[in-house]
Coordinates of C-alpha atoms in Angstrom, one line a residue:
Chain A
M938 CA 99.0 176.0 -42.1
R939 CA 96.9 173.5 -44.1
T940 CA 95.7 170.5 -42.2
A941 CA 95.8 167.0 -43.6
Y942 CA 92.1 167.3 -44.1
Q943 CA 92.4 170.4 -46.3
E944 CA 95.1 168.6 -48.2
Q945 CA 92.8 165.7 -48.9
L946 CA 90.0 168.0 -50.0
S947 CA 92.2 169.8 -52.4
S948 CA 93.7 166.6 -53.7
L949 CA 90.1 165.5 -54.6
T950 CA 89.7 168.7 -56.6
V951 CA 93.1 168.1 -58.3
Q952 CA 92.0 164.5 -59.3
L953 CA 88.7 165.8 -60.8
G954 CA 90.6 168.5 -62.8
E955 CA 93.1 165.9 -64.0
M956 CA 90.3 163.5 -65.0
C957 CA 88.6 166.3 -66.9
G958 CA 91.8 167.2 -68.7
L959 CA 92.4 163.6 -69.7
A960 CA 88.8 163.3 -71.0
G961 CA 89.4 166.4 -73.1
V962 CA 92.7 165.0 -74.5
A963 CA 90.9 161.7 -75.3
M964 CA 88.2 163.5 -77.2
E965 CA 90.8 165.6 -79.1
R966 CA 92.7 162.5 -80.2
A967 CA 89.5 160.5 -80.9
T968 CA 88.3 163.3 -83.2
Q969 CA 91.7 163.3 -85.0
S970 CA 91.6 159.6 -85.4
L971 CA 88.1 159.9 -86.8
L972 CA 88.9 162.7 -89.2
Q973 CA 92.1 161.1 -90.5
A974 CA 91.2 157.5 -90.1
D975 CA 94.3 157.2 -87.9
L976 CA 94.3 153.8 -86.4
A977 CA 97.3 154.3 -84.1
L978 CA 95.7 157.3 -82.5
A979 CA 92.4 155.5 -82.1
E980 CA 94.3 152.6 -80.4
Q981 CA 96.0 155.1 -78.1
V982 CA 92.7 156.6 -77.0
I983 CA 91.4 153.1 -76.3
S984 CA 94.4 152.1 -74.2
D985 CA 94.7 155.4 -72.4
H986 CA 91.1 155.0 -71.2
D987 CA 92.2 152.8 -68.3
R988 CA 94.0 155.8 -66.8
I989 CA 90.7 157.7 -66.6
T990 CA 89.0 154.7 -65.0
E991 CA 91.8 154.4 -62.5
I992 CA 91.7 158.1 -61.4
S993 CA 87.9 157.8 -61.3
A994 CA 88.1 154.9 -58.8
R995 CA 90.7 156.7 -56.7
A996 CA 88.7 159.9 -56.6
E997 CA 85.6 158.1 -55.6
E998 CA 87.5 156.3 -52.8
A999 CA 89.1 159.5 -51.7
A1000 CA 85.7 161.2 -51.4
F1001 CA 84.3 158.2 -49.5
L1002 CA 87.3 158.3 -47.0
L1003 CA 86.8 162.0 -46.5
L1004 CA 83.2 161.4 -45.6
A1005 CA 84.0 158.4 -43.4
L1006 CA 87.0 159.8 -41.5
Q1007 CA 86.6 163.6 -41.4
G1008 CA 82.9 164.1 -40.8
P1009 CA 82.8 167.2 -43.1
V1010 CA 79.9 169.6 -42.7
A1011 CA 78.3 172.4 -44.6
G1012 CA 80.2 173.6 -47.7
D1013 CA 82.9 170.9 -47.4
L1014 CA 80.2 168.2 -47.3
R1015 CA 78.5 169.7 -50.3
A1016 CA 81.8 169.8 -52.2
I1017 CA 82.5 166.2 -51.5
V1018 CA 79.0 165.0 -52.5
S1019 CA 79.3 167.0 -55.7
G1020 CA 82.7 165.5 -56.2
I1021 CA 81.2 162.0 -56.2
Q1022 CA 78.6 163.0 -58.7
I1023 CA 81.2 164.8 -60.9
V1024 CA 83.4 161.7 -61.0
A1025 CA 80.5 159.9 -62.7
D1026 CA 80.1 162.7 -65.3
I1027 CA 83.7 162.9 -66.2
D1028 CA 83.9 159.1 -66.3
R1029 CA 81.2 159.2 -68.9
M1030 CA 83.0 161.9 -70.9
G1031 CA 85.9 159.6 -71.1
A1032 CA 83.7 156.7 -72.2
L1033 CA 82.2 158.8 -74.9
A1034 CA 85.6 159.7 -76.3
L1035 CA 86.4 156.0 -76.2
H1036 CA 83.2 155.3 -78.3
V1037 CA 84.3 157.8 -80.9
A1038 CA 87.8 156.1 -81.1
K1039 CA 86.1 152.7 -81.4
I1040 CA 84.0 153.7 -84.4
A1041 CA 87.2 155.1 -86.1
R1042 CA 88.9 151.8 -85.4
R1043 CA 86.0 149.7 -86.6
R1044 CA 85.9 151.5 -90.0
H1045 CA 89.7 151.6 -90.5
P1046 CA 91.2 151.7 -93.2
Q1047 CA 88.1 153.4 -94.5
H1048 CA 87.0 156.8 -93.1
A1049 CA 83.9 156.4 -90.9
L1050 CA 82.7 159.9 -92.0
P1051 CA 81.7 160.9 -95.5
E1052 CA 83.9 163.9 -96.5
E1053 CA 80.7 166.1 -96.6
V1054 CA 80.3 166.0 -92.8
N1055 CA 84.0 166.3 -91.8
G1056 CA 83.7 170.0 -91.1
Y1057 CA 80.8 169.4 -88.7
F1058 CA 82.8 166.8 -86.7
A1059 CA 86.0 168.9 -86.7
E1060 CA 83.9 171.7 -85.2
M1061 CA 82.1 169.4 -82.7
G1062 CA 85.5 168.1 -81.6
R1063 CA 86.8 171.6 -81.2
V1064 CA 83.8 172.6 -79.1
A1065 CA 83.9 169.4 -77.0
V1066 CA 87.6 169.9 -76.2
E1067 CA 86.9 173.6 -75.4
L1068 CA 84.0 172.5 -73.0
S1069 CA 86.2 170.0 -71.2
R1070 CA 88.8 172.7 -70.7
S1071 CA 86.3 175.2 -69.4
A1072 CA 84.9 172.5 -67.1
Q1073 CA 88.4 171.8 -65.8
E1074 CA 89.0 175.5 -65.2
V1075 CA 85.7 175.8 -63.3
L1076 CA 86.6 172.8 -61.2
E1077 CA 90.0 174.4 -60.4
T1078 CA 88.8 178.0 -59.8
L1079 CA 85.2 177.4 -58.6
D1080 CA 84.3 180.5 -60.6
P1081 CA 80.5 180.7 -61.2
D1082 CA 80.9 183.4 -64.0
K1083 CA 83.2 181.1 -65.9
A1084 CA 80.7 178.3 -65.4
A1085 CA 77.9 180.4 -66.8
R1086 CA 79.8 180.9 -70.0
I1087 CA 79.9 177.2 -70.6
R1088 CA 76.3 177.4 -71.6
E1089 CA 77.2 179.4 -74.8
E1090 CA 79.7 176.8 -75.8
D1091 CA 77.1 174.1 -75.3
D1092 CA 74.6 176.1 -77.4
A1093 CA 77.2 175.9 -80.2
M1094 CA 77.3 172.1 -79.8
D1095 CA 73.5 171.9 -80.0
D1096 CA 73.4 174.0 -83.2
L1097 CA 76.0 171.7 -84.8
H1098 CA 74.1 168.6 -83.8
R1099 CA 70.8 170.0 -85.2
H1100 CA 72.4 171.1 -88.5
L1101 CA 74.1 167.7 -88.9
F1102 CA 70.7 166.0 -88.5
S1103 CA 69.2 168.2 -91.2
V1104 CA 72.1 167.2 -93.5
L1105 CA 71.5 163.5 -92.7
M1106 CA 67.8 163.7 -93.3
D1107 CA 68.1 165.7 -96.5
K1108 CA 66.9 163.7 -99.5
D1109 CA 70.3 164.3 -101.1
W1110 CA 72.2 162.1 -98.6
K1111 CA 74.2 159.9 -100.8
H1112 CA 76.3 158.0 -98.4
G1113 CA 74.0 155.1 -97.5
V1114 CA 72.6 153.8 -94.3
T1115 CA 75.8 152.5 -92.6
A1116 CA 77.4 156.0 -92.8
A1117 CA 74.1 157.5 -91.5
V1118 CA 74.1 155.2 -88.5
D1119 CA 77.7 156.0 -87.7
V1120 CA 77.1 159.8 -88.1
T1121 CA 74.0 159.5 -85.9
L1122 CA 75.8 157.8 -83.1
L1123 CA 78.9 159.9 -83.3
S1124 CA 76.9 163.1 -83.2
R1125 CA 75.1 161.8 -80.2
F1126 CA 78.4 161.0 -78.5
Y1127 CA 79.7 164.6 -79.0
E1128 CA 76.4 166.1 -77.8
R1129 CA 76.4 163.9 -74.6
F1130 CA 80.1 164.7 -74.0
A1131 CA 79.1 168.4 -74.0
D1132 CA 76.1 167.8 -71.7
H1133 CA 78.3 166.2 -69.1
A1134 CA 80.8 169.1 -69.2
V1135 CA 77.8 171.4 -68.6
E1136 CA 76.6 169.2 -65.8
V1137 CA 80.1 169.4 -64.1
A1138 CA 79.9 173.2 -64.2
R1139 CA 76.3 173.1 -62.9
R1140 CA 77.4 171.0 -59.9
V1141 CA 80.4 173.3 -59.2
I1142 CA 77.9 176.2 -59.1
F1143 CA 75.8 174.2 -56.7
T1144 CA 78.9 173.6 -54.5
A1145 CA 79.9 177.3 -54.6
T1146 CA 76.4 178.8 -54.0
G1147 CA 74.3 176.0 -52.4
S1148 CA 71.7 176.2 -55.2
F1149 CA 71.4 175.6 -58.9
P1150 CA 70.8 178.7 -61.0
E1151 CA 67.1 179.2 -61.5
D1152 CA 67.2 181.3 -64.6
G1153 CA 67.4 178.5 -67.0
T1154 CA 71.1 179.2 -67.7
F1155 CA 71.8 175.6 -66.9
E1156 CA 69.2 173.3 -68.3
E1157 CA 69.2 169.6 -67.5
P1158 CA 71.2 167.7 -70.0
R1159 CA 69.1 165.6 -72.3
Chain B
M424 CA 62.2 150.1 -32.0
R425 CA 63.3 152.0 -35.1
T426 CA 65.0 155.3 -34.6
A427 CA 64.2 158.4 -36.7
Y428 CA 67.6 157.8 -38.4
Q429 CA 66.6 154.3 -39.5
E430 CA 63.3 155.6 -40.7
Q431 CA 65.2 158.2 -42.9
L432 CA 67.5 155.6 -44.2
S433 CA 64.7 153.3 -45.2
S434 CA 62.7 156.1 -46.7
L435 CA 65.7 156.9 -49.0
T436 CA 65.5 153.2 -50.2
V437 CA 61.8 153.5 -50.7
Q438 CA 62.3 156.7 -52.8
L439 CA 64.9 154.9 -55.0
G440 CA 62.6 152.0 -55.5
E441 CA 59.7 154.2 -56.3
M442 CA 61.8 156.2 -58.9
C443 CA 62.9 152.9 -60.4
G444 CA 59.3 151.8 -60.7
L445 CA 58.3 155.0 -62.3
A446 CA 61.1 154.8 -64.8
G447 CA 59.9 151.3 -65.7
V448 CA 56.3 152.4 -66.2
A449 CA 57.6 155.3 -68.3
M450 CA 59.5 153.0 -70.6
E451 CA 56.6 150.6 -70.8
R452 CA 54.3 153.4 -72.0
A453 CA 56.9 155.0 -74.2
T454 CA 57.3 151.7 -76.0
Q455 CA 53.6 151.4 -76.5
S456 CA 53.4 154.9 -77.8
L457 CA 56.2 154.1 -80.2
L458 CA 54.7 150.8 -81.4
Q459 CA 51.2 152.1 -81.8
A460 CA 51.9 155.8 -82.7
D461 CA 49.8 156.6 -79.7
L462 CA 50.2 160.4 -79.2
A463 CA 48.2 160.6 -76.0
L464 CA 50.4 158.0 -74.3
A465 CA 53.6 159.7 -75.5
E466 CA 52.3 163.0 -74.1
Q467 CA 51.5 161.2 -70.8
V468 CA 55.1 159.9 -70.5
I469 CA 56.4 163.4 -71.2
S470 CA 54.2 165.1 -68.6
D471 CA 54.7 162.3 -66.0
H472 CA 58.5 162.8 -66.3
D473 CA 58.4 165.7 -63.8
R474 CA 57.4 163.3 -61.1
I475 CA 60.7 161.4 -61.5
T476 CA 62.6 164.6 -61.5
E477 CA 60.9 165.6 -58.3
I478 CA 61.6 162.4 -56.4
S479 CA 65.1 162.5 -57.7
A480 CA 65.6 166.0 -56.2
R481 CA 64.0 164.8 -52.9
A482 CA 66.0 161.6 -52.7
E483 CA 69.3 163.6 -53.3
E484 CA 68.3 166.1 -50.6
A485 CA 67.4 163.3 -48.2
A486 CA 70.7 161.6 -48.7
F487 CA 72.5 164.9 -48.2
L488 CA 70.7 165.6 -45.0
L489 CA 71.4 162.1 -43.7
L490 CA 75.1 162.8 -44.3
A491 CA 74.9 166.2 -42.8
L492 CA 72.9 165.5 -39.7
Q493 CA 73.5 161.9 -38.8
G494 CA 77.2 161.3 -39.5
P495 CA 76.6 157.8 -40.7
V496 CA 79.5 155.3 -40.7
A497 CA 80.6 152.1 -42.3
G498 CA 77.7 150.2 -44.1
D499 CA 75.2 153.0 -43.7
L500 CA 77.6 155.6 -45.2
R501 CA 78.3 153.3 -48.1
A502 CA 74.5 152.9 -48.7
I503 CA 73.9 156.6 -48.7
V504 CA 76.8 157.3 -51.0
S505 CA 75.6 154.6 -53.3
G506 CA 72.1 156.1 -53.1
I507 CA 73.4 159.4 -54.4
Q508 CA 74.9 157.7 -57.3
I509 CA 71.9 155.5 -58.0
V510 CA 69.6 158.6 -58.1
A511 CA 71.7 159.7 -61.1
D512 CA 71.3 156.4 -62.8
I513 CA 67.5 156.1 -62.3
D514 CA 67.1 159.8 -63.3
R515 CA 68.8 158.9 -66.6
M516 CA 66.6 155.9 -67.1
G517 CA 63.6 158.2 -66.9
A518 CA 65.2 160.7 -69.3
L519 CA 65.8 157.8 -71.8
A520 CA 62.1 156.8 -71.6
L521 CA 61.3 160.4 -72.2
H522 CA 63.5 160.5 -75.3
V523 CA 61.6 157.4 -76.7
A524 CA 58.3 159.2 -76.1
K525 CA 59.5 162.3 -77.8
I526 CA 60.5 160.5 -81.0
A527 CA 57.0 158.8 -81.0
R528 CA 55.5 162.3 -80.7
R529 CA 57.7 163.9 -83.3
R530 CA 56.7 161.3 -86.0
H531 CA 53.0 161.2 -85.1
P532 CA 50.7 160.5 -86.9
Q533 CA 53.2 158.4 -88.8
H534 CA 54.9 155.5 -87.0
A535 CA 58.5 156.2 -86.2
L536 CA 59.4 152.6 -86.8
P537 CA 59.2 150.6 -90.1
E538 CA 57.0 147.6 -89.4
E539 CA 59.9 145.3 -90.1
V540 CA 61.6 146.3 -86.8
N541 CA 58.5 146.5 -84.5
G542 CA 59.3 143.1 -83.1
Y543 CA 62.7 144.1 -82.0
F544 CA 61.4 147.2 -80.2
A545 CA 58.6 145.3 -78.6
E546 CA 61.2 142.9 -77.2
M547 CA 63.6 145.6 -76.2
G548 CA 60.8 147.4 -74.4
R549 CA 59.9 144.1 -72.6
V550 CA 63.5 143.5 -71.5
A551 CA 63.9 147.1 -70.4
V552 CA 60.8 147.0 -68.2
E553 CA 61.9 143.6 -66.8
L554 CA 65.3 145.1 -66.0
S555 CA 63.8 148.1 -64.2
R556 CA 61.6 145.7 -62.2
S557 CA 64.6 143.6 -61.3
A558 CA 66.6 146.7 -60.3
Q559 CA 63.7 147.8 -58.1
E560 CA 63.6 144.4 -56.5
V561 CA 67.3 144.5 -55.9
L562 CA 67.0 148.0 -54.3
E563 CA 64.3 146.8 -52.0
T564 CA 65.8 143.4 -51.1
L565 CA 69.5 144.1 -51.4
D566 CA 69.8 140.6 -52.7
P567 CA 73.1 140.1 -54.5
D568 CA 71.9 136.8 -56.1
K569 CA 69.0 138.6 -57.8
A570 CA 71.4 141.4 -58.8
A571 CA 73.7 138.9 -60.5
R572 CA 70.7 137.6 -62.6
I573 CA 70.3 141.1 -64.0
R574 CA 73.3 140.4 -66.2
E575 CA 71.5 137.8 -68.2
E576 CA 68.6 140.2 -68.9
D577 CA 71.2 142.7 -70.1
D578 CA 72.8 140.2 -72.4
A579 CA 69.4 139.7 -74.0
M580 CA 69.3 143.5 -74.6
D581 CA 72.8 143.6 -76.1
D582 CA 71.8 140.8 -78.5
L583 CA 68.7 142.6 -79.6
H584 CA 70.8 145.8 -80.1
R585 CA 73.3 143.9 -82.2
H586 CA 70.8 142.1 -84.3
L587 CA 68.9 145.3 -85.0
F588 CA 72.1 147.0 -86.2
S589 CA 72.7 144.1 -88.6
V590 CA 69.2 144.6 -90.0
L591 CA 69.8 148.3 -90.4
M592 CA 73.1 147.9 -92.1
D593 CA 71.8 145.2 -94.5
K594 CA 71.8 146.2 -98.1
D595 CA 68.1 145.4 -98.2
W596 CA 67.1 148.2 -95.8
K597 CA 64.3 149.9 -97.7
H598 CA 63.1 152.5 -95.2
G599 CA 65.4 155.4 -95.9
V600 CA 67.8 157.4 -93.8
T601 CA 65.3 159.2 -91.5
A602 CA 63.9 155.9 -90.3
A603 CA 67.5 154.6 -89.9
V604 CA 68.4 157.6 -87.8
D605 CA 65.4 157.1 -85.6
V606 CA 66.0 153.4 -85.2
T607 CA 69.7 154.0 -84.4
L608 CA 68.9 156.5 -81.6
L609 CA 66.0 154.5 -80.2
S610 CA 68.0 151.3 -80.0
R611 CA 70.8 153.3 -78.3
F612 CA 68.2 154.6 -75.8
Y613 CA 67.0 151.1 -74.9
E614 CA 70.5 149.8 -74.6
R615 CA 71.5 152.7 -72.3
F616 CA 68.4 152.3 -70.2
A617 CA 69.4 148.6 -69.6
D618 CA 73.0 149.7 -68.8
H619 CA 71.8 152.0 -66.1
A620 CA 69.6 149.3 -64.6
V621 CA 72.7 147.1 -64.5
E622 CA 74.6 149.9 -62.9
V623 CA 72.0 150.3 -60.2
A624 CA 72.3 146.6 -59.3
R625 CA 76.1 146.8 -59.4
R626 CA 76.0 149.6 -56.9
V627 CA 73.6 147.7 -54.6
I628 CA 76.1 144.8 -54.6
F629 CA 78.8 147.3 -53.7
T630 CA 76.6 148.5 -50.8
A631 CA 75.9 145.0 -49.6
T632 CA 79.4 143.6 -49.9
G633 CA 81.8 146.6 -49.9
S634 CA 83.3 145.5 -53.2
F635 CA 82.3 145.2 -56.8
P636 CA 82.2 141.6 -58.2
E637 CA 85.6 140.9 -59.8
D638 CA 84.5 138.0 -62.0
G639 CA 83.3 140.2 -64.8
T640 CA 79.7 139.5 -63.9
F641 CA 79.1 143.2 -63.9
E642 CA 80.9 144.9 -66.7
E643 CA 81.1 148.7 -66.8
P644 CA 78.2 150.0 -68.9
R645 CA 79.2 151.4 -72.2

């Protein structure tokens, strides 16, 4: 039989997984709003953001109460401390999706992106959503092997980010400085979103094993 | 007489203050390296960064041990949990100073900045260093009034960031896309550095009072 304590612990995990799922949905919709200059979808991402903030506050409070009332030790204590740190990472993922949606809204009815770079952002969006799904799975399964595979997805994001910058800095960039500024910020937002998903997985590994991988599989996010 | 427990608690605070001080020094030097295309100074910021990472790991471990071994309650528990969150914010401040130094290094022997925007970055650097000093003071004094004044400094940063973007997006921008991309990223790094300093102060207030200010004095960082 599960105790109330175990219920509270697993409810914290459920909240983290839910937040991660919502951040992924937000980034998926933000990317669509960006690619299609879809104002309604951008507005939806912006208004849905409160939901992530709410769960974030609740998860942080739940973790604090577990510490205050249950005096957890060893692995449980580690899991709760990681949970508090993970809340901040997922919170940030949600904020980055919000930023993407706000740029789409700011440029509406124009497209923020020159058509030339649409493909890059479609792909960055796909990888970002994939990463948030993987992070959510890792949160729910605590599977270190799955966590390690997140790194490959993040490498794909870094490649896209790098290629995009070489397109931007090419002398043939014809879309002016405003578009360059938007593309620079947007690319940074996707890259940071990915970094935070990697960091979530890195912390889950820490929870599961008590140490971070030393083999460079998980680099510090930039 | 102070107990070993109280010593450990105050040593955590000292570590956080020290990290915050180092992040401020890093940003001060990174700004100089940027403004003067000073490669040696940029390299120094980059090699000194490990020190921040080390204290960060030690502070996180110290907080964890306090939770594991001392079973703190009430205000102390709150302070330690905040400490864990604050470590992440200051860590990020250090990483942002590092990013500034890396851009200075990448463009050397050229200046990364067109002369036209030097003044903005000199001022953003000054405000950033000021904010890190204020955050350090707040950490060391737990003074909510001082924390509230941080907001004004952050408003100054937001104004600079906004003005700079209007300079960038002006049709008269003559410095090309590469400079625009660098200026965009750099401006974002200074703005985020400031946001994290504000967040440190916000968490200190939470520690001191048990609740975040509700009057909008402390907005969520972007």
